[in-house]
Coordinates of C-alpha atoms in Angstrom, one line a residue:
M1 CA 0.0 0.0 0.0
S2 CA 1.4 3.4 -1.0
A3 CA 2.1 6.2 1.5
P4 CA -0.8 8.7 2.0
S5 CA -0.3 12.2 0.7
F6 CA -1.2 15.3 2.7
L7 CA -1.6 19.0 2.5
V8 CA -1.0 20.6 5.9
S9 CA -1.7 24.3 6.4
G10 CA -1.6 26.7 9.3
N11 CA 0.7 28.8 11.4
A12 CA 4.5 28.6 11.1
S13 CA 6.6 29.9 13.9
I14 CA 9.8 29.6 15.8
D15 CA 9.5 28.4 19.4
E16 CA 11.9 30.0 21.8
Y17 CA 12.3 27.8 24.9
Y18 CA 13.3 29.0 28.3
L19 CA 13.9 26.1 30.8
V20 CA 13.1 27.0 34.4
D21 CA 12.7 25.3 37.8
R22 CA 9.1 26.5 38.0
I23 CA 6.8 28.7 35.9
P24 CA 6.7 32.2 37.5
A25 CA 3.5 33.7 38.7
A26 CA 2.5 37.3 38.0
D27 CA 5.2 39.8 39.1
E28 CA 7.7 37.0 39.7
A29 CA 11.0 36.5 37.9
Q30 CA 12.8 33.2 37.2
E31 CA 16.3 32.7 35.9
A32 CA 16.3 30.4 32.9
K33 CA 18.7 27.3 33.2
D34 CA 18.9 27.0 29.4
F35 CA 17.5 28.5 26.2
F36 CA 17.1 27.1 22.7
A37 CA 15.0 27.8 19.6
K38 CA 13.2 25.3 17.5
L39 CA 10.6 25.2 14.6
G40 CA 7.1 25.3 16.0
G41 CA 3.5 26.0 15.1
A42 CA 0.8 23.3 15.3
A43 CA 0.6 22.9 11.5
T44 CA 4.4 22.6 11.0
N45 CA 4.4 20.1 13.9
V46 CA 1.9 17.9 12.1
A47 CA 3.7 18.3 8.7
V48 CA 7.0 17.1 10.2
A49 CA 5.3 14.4 12.2
L50 CA 3.6 13.0 9.0
S51 CA 6.8 13.1 7.1
R52 CA 8.7 11.3 9.8
L53 CA 6.1 8.6 9.5
K54 CA 6.9 8.3 5.8
A55 CA 3.8 10.1 4.5
R56 CA 4.2 12.5 1.5
V57 CA 3.5 16.1 2.8
T58 CA 3.2 19.6 1.4
F59 CA 3.1 22.5 3.9
A60 CA 1.2 25.8 3.1
G61 CA 1.8 28.8 5.2
V62 CA 3.4 32.3 5.5
V63 CA 6.8 33.2 7.0
G64 CA 8.8 36.4 7.1
S65 CA 11.6 37.4 4.7
D66 CA 14.0 37.1 7.6
E67 CA 16.4 34.7 9.2
Y68 CA 13.7 32.8 11.1
G69 CA 11.7 32.4 7.8
D70 CA 14.8 31.0 6.1
L71 CA 15.2 28.6 9.0
I72 CA 11.7 27.3 8.8
V73 CA 11.8 26.7 5.1
R74 CA 15.2 25.0 5.4
Y75 CA 14.1 22.8 8.3
L76 CA 10.9 21.7 6.6
S77 CA 12.9 20.8 3.5
E78 CA 15.4 18.8 5.5
E79 CA 12.5 16.9 7.0
G80 CA 11.2 15.9 3.6
V81 CA 8.3 18.3 3.6
A82 CA 7.5 20.1 0.3
T83 CA 7.7 23.9 0.7
H84 CA 6.5 25.3 -2.6
C85 CA 3.3 26.5 -1.0
V86 CA 5.2 28.6 1.6
V87 CA 4.7 32.3 0.9
R88 CA 7.1 35.1 2.1
S89 CA 5.8 38.2 3.9
S90 CA 7.2 41.6 4.8
K91 CA 6.0 40.9 8.4
P92 CA 8.3 39.1 10.8
T93 CA 8.1 35.3 11.2
G94 CA 5.8 34.2 13.9
K95 CA 7.3 33.4 17.3
V96 CA 6.2 31.6 20.4
V97 CA 7.9 32.0 23.8
V98 CA 7.7 28.7 25.7
I99 CA 8.5 28.6 29.5
L100 CA 9.1 25.0 30.4
D101 CA 9.5 23.7 34.0
N102 CA 11.1 20.6 35.5
A103 CA 7.8 18.7 35.4
G104 CA 7.3 19.3 31.7
R105 CA 4.5 21.9 32.3
R106 CA 4.6 24.9 30.1
A107 CA 3.3 28.5 29.6
M108 CA 3.3 30.1 26.2
V109 CA 3.0 33.6 24.6
A110 CA 2.6 33.8 20.8
V111 CA 3.3 36.6 18.4
R112 CA 1.6 35.7 15.1
G113 CA 3.6 38.0 12.8
A114 CA 3.5 36.8 9.2
N115 CA 0.9 34.3 10.1
T116 CA -1.7 37.1 10.0
D117 CA -1.3 36.9 6.2
L118 CA -2.7 33.4 6.1
K119 CA -6.1 34.3 4.5
P120 CA -8.3 33.0 1.7
G121 CA -6.6 33.5 -1.6
F122 CA -3.1 33.9 -0.1
I123 CA -1.9 31.5 -2.8
D124 CA -3.2 30.1 -6.1
V125 CA -5.7 27.5 -5.0
D126 CA -4.8 24.9 -7.6
A127 CA -1.2 24.8 -6.3
L128 CA -2.4 23.8 -2.8
F129 CA -3.9 20.4 -3.8
K130 CA -1.5 19.1 -6.5
G131 CA -0.6 15.5 -5.7
V132 CA -2.4 15.3 -2.3
S133 CA -5.4 13.2 -1.2
H134 CA -6.0 14.8 2.3
A135 CA -6.1 18.4 3.6
H136 CA -5.4 19.0 7.3
L137 CA -5.6 22.4 9.1
S138 CA -4.4 23.3 12.5
S139 CA -5.3 26.3 14.6
T140 CA -6.6 28.3 11.6
K141 CA -9.4 30.8 11.8
P142 CA -12.8 29.8 10.3
D143 CA -12.7 32.0 7.2
Y144 CA -9.4 30.5 6.0
T145 CA -10.4 27.0 7.2
R146 CA -13.7 27.2 5.2
W147 CA -11.9 28.4 2.1
V148 CA -9.3 25.6 2.1
L149 CA -11.6 22.8 3.1
A150 CA -14.3 23.8 0.6
E151 CA -11.8 23.8 -2.2
A152 CA -10.4 20.4 -1.0
K153 CA -13.9 19.0 -1.0
K154 CA -14.5 20.2 -4.6
R155 CA -11.5 18.1 -5.5
G156 CA -12.6 15.0 -3.7
L157 CA -10.1 15.2 -0.9
S158 CA -10.7 14.0 2.7
T159 CA -10.3 16.6 5.4
S160 CA -9.4 17.2 9.0
Y161 CA -9.2 20.1 11.4
D162 CA -7.7 20.7 14.8
P163 CA -8.9 24.2 15.9
G164 CA -6.7 24.6 18.9
M165 CA -7.7 26.3 22.1
A166 CA -7.5 29.9 20.8
I167 CA -10.2 29.0 18.3
A168 CA -12.2 26.6 20.5
S169 CA -12.3 29.1 23.4
R170 CA -14.6 31.3 21.2
G171 CA -17.3 28.6 21.3
L172 CA -19.2 26.3 19.0
E173 CA -20.9 29.1 17.1
Y174 CA -17.5 30.4 15.9
I175 CA -16.7 27.3 13.9
R176 CA -20.2 26.0 13.2
D177 CA -20.1 26.8 9.5
V178 CA -16.8 24.9 9.1
L179 CA -18.0 21.6 10.6
G180 CA -19.8 20.3 7.6
L181 CA -16.5 20.4 5.6
V182 CA -14.5 18.4 8.2
D183 CA -14.2 14.6 8.1
V184 CA -12.1 14.3 11.2
L185 CA -12.2 16.8 14.0
F186 CA -9.4 16.7 16.7
V187 CA -9.9 18.4 20.0
N188 CA -8.3 17.9 23.5
A189 CA -10.4 17.7 26.6
R190 CA -10.3 21.5 27.3
E191 CA -11.3 22.3 23.7
Y192 CA -14.1 19.7 23.9
D193 CA -15.5 21.5 26.9
A194 CA -15.0 24.9 25.4
L195 CA -17.0 23.8 22.3
G196 CA -19.9 22.6 24.3
G197 CA -19.1 18.9 24.9
E198 CA -22.3 17.0 24.2
A199 CA -23.6 20.0 22.2
L200 CA -20.6 19.5 19.9
E201 CA -21.3 15.8 19.6
K202 CA -24.9 16.6 18.5
E203 CA -23.8 19.3 16.1
Y204 CA -20.9 17.6 14.4
C205 CA -21.7 14.6 12.2
G206 CA -18.1 13.6 11.3
L207 CA -15.5 11.7 13.2
L208 CA -14.8 13.5 16.5
V209 CA -11.6 12.5 18.2
V210 CA -10.9 13.7 21.7
K211 CA -7.3 13.7 23.1
E212 CA -7.2 13.3 26.8
G213 CA -3.4 13.2 27.6
E214 CA -2.6 10.8 30.4
H215 CA -6.2 9.4 30.1
G216 CA -5.7 8.4 26.5
S217 CA -8.1 9.2 23.7
R218 CA -11.6 8.5 22.6
I219 CA -14.3 8.7 19.9
P220 CA -17.4 9.7 21.8
R221 CA -20.0 8.7 19.2
L222 CA -18.7 5.1 19.1
G223 CA -18.2 4.9 22.9
L224 CA -14.6 4.0 22.2
Q225 CA -11.8 4.9 24.6
V226 CA -8.2 3.7 24.4
P227 CA -5.9 4.3 27.4
A228 CA -2.6 6.2 27.2
F229 CA 0.8 4.6 27.3
R230 CA 2.8 5.4 30.5
V231 CA 6.1 7.2 29.8
S232 CA 8.4 9.7 31.6
T233 CA 7.2 13.1 30.4
V234 CA 9.7 15.7 29.5
D235 CA 7.8 18.1 27.2
T236 CA 4.2 17.8 26.0
T237 CA 4.5 20.6 23.4
G238 CA 3.5 19.1 20.1
A239 CA 2.3 15.7 21.5
G240 CA -1.2 16.4 20.3
D241 CA 0.2 17.2 16.8
S242 CA 2.1 13.9 16.8
F243 CA -1.1 12.2 17.8
N244 CA -2.9 13.8 14.9
A245 CA -0.3 12.8 12.3
A246 CA -0.3 9.1 13.4
F247 CA -4.1 8.9 13.6
L248 CA -4.5 10.4 10.1
I249 CA -2.1 7.9 8.5
A250 CA -3.7 5.0 10.3
W251 CA -7.2 6.3 9.4
K252 CA -6.2 6.8 5.7
L253 CA -4.8 3.3 5.6
G254 CA -8.3 2.1 6.7
L255 CA -7.3 0.6 10.1
P256 CA -9.9 0.0 12.7
Y257 CA -10.6 3.0 14.9
E258 CA -9.3 1.3 18.1
K259 CA -5.9 0.7 16.3
C260 CA -5.9 4.3 15.0
L261 CA -6.3 5.6 18.6
A262 CA -3.6 3.3 20.0
I263 CA -1.1 4.2 17.3
A264 CA -1.8 7.9 17.8
N265 CA -1.5 7.5 21.6
A266 CA 1.9 5.9 21.1
A267 CA 3.1 8.7 18.8
G268 CA 2.0 11.4 21.4
A269 CA 3.6 9.5 24.2
I270 CA 7.0 9.1 22.4
K271 CA 7.0 12.8 21.6
S272 CA 6.3 13.8 25.2
T273 CA 9.6 12.1 26.3
K274 CA 11.6 14.6 24.2
L275 CA 12.2 18.3 24.2
G276 CA 10.8 20.5 21.5
A277 CA 7.5 20.5 19.5
Q278 CA 9.3 19.0 16.5
S279 CA 10.6 15.9 18.3
S280 CA 8.0 13.5 16.9
P281 CA 8.9 9.9 16.3
T282 CA 10.1 8.3 13.1
L283 CA 8.2 5.3 11.8
S284 CA 10.8 2.9 13.1
E285 CA 10.7 4.5 16.6
L286 CA 6.9 4.3 16.6
N287 CA 6.9 0.7 15.5
S288 CA 9.5 -0.3 18.0
F289 CA 7.5 1.3 20.8
L290 CA 4.3 -0.3 19.6
E291 CA 5.8 -3.8 19.4
S292 CA 7.5 -3.4 22.8
R293 CA 4.0 -2.7 24.3
G294 CA 2.4 -5.7 22.5
H295 CA 0.8 -3.8 19.6
E296 CA 1.1 -4.4 15.9
P297 CA 3.4 -2.0 14.0
L298 CA 2.1 0.6 11.5
V299 CA 2.9 -0.9 8.1
F300 CA 2.3 0.5 4.6

């Protein structure tokens, strides 16, 4: 079976990490033990995670005409992600400051920068979908999400969307018009509650996947829940994005939902043992982990 092919679109940014003993409260100061910068943004996380699992991936987004923009394009290319749909802006590349404590907890502040140019029509629409069979969006606003997914549906593509907390916090009404275009909707437990919980289940007719961290993941409509794998957590940043990537590949391969959830749980667990949002597992790492826990590997 050939590898699935994906278009992934959304924010592209650089994550600046500050490692501290504990996250400071208001009016407190903490001295950072270390600092490093890595590629971030939920959509780029998913794109890299898909590529590491041997999927074919095109990323569509906007970066600045600056050093960080160059770094993002170079890094995506090195990870095997096609970047011909990355547009340059006069605005600075987006940035996220991540404060990470000893227990793997985090606080984040985002500056969107060039990502504000990610709007309907930002690129020739036909270029977006060349050679892909599935479109995934992460943390994108409804107007852009609607444009991309409607065009994807016109071309017969399957679709998925992870709105993220910034979008979900605005409530179900904010994304209602998008839901009919989404085949797979990913939310975490907080986002599920923010979108109305059972109200979301009644409103949305597609495949709703709820990520619950240490409690695993579930598909509410099917009454299906799969427990998490126990690991030593270092950094949960991007774990949900690794989950999304693994689930989508398994789903596109037609695997049973329970296996899709287990494989996705494994990918998220592996990522959480490593620093950085881009430290998602390779296919060999994922399969070694699955087999060590008594599960079948992901094969295609």
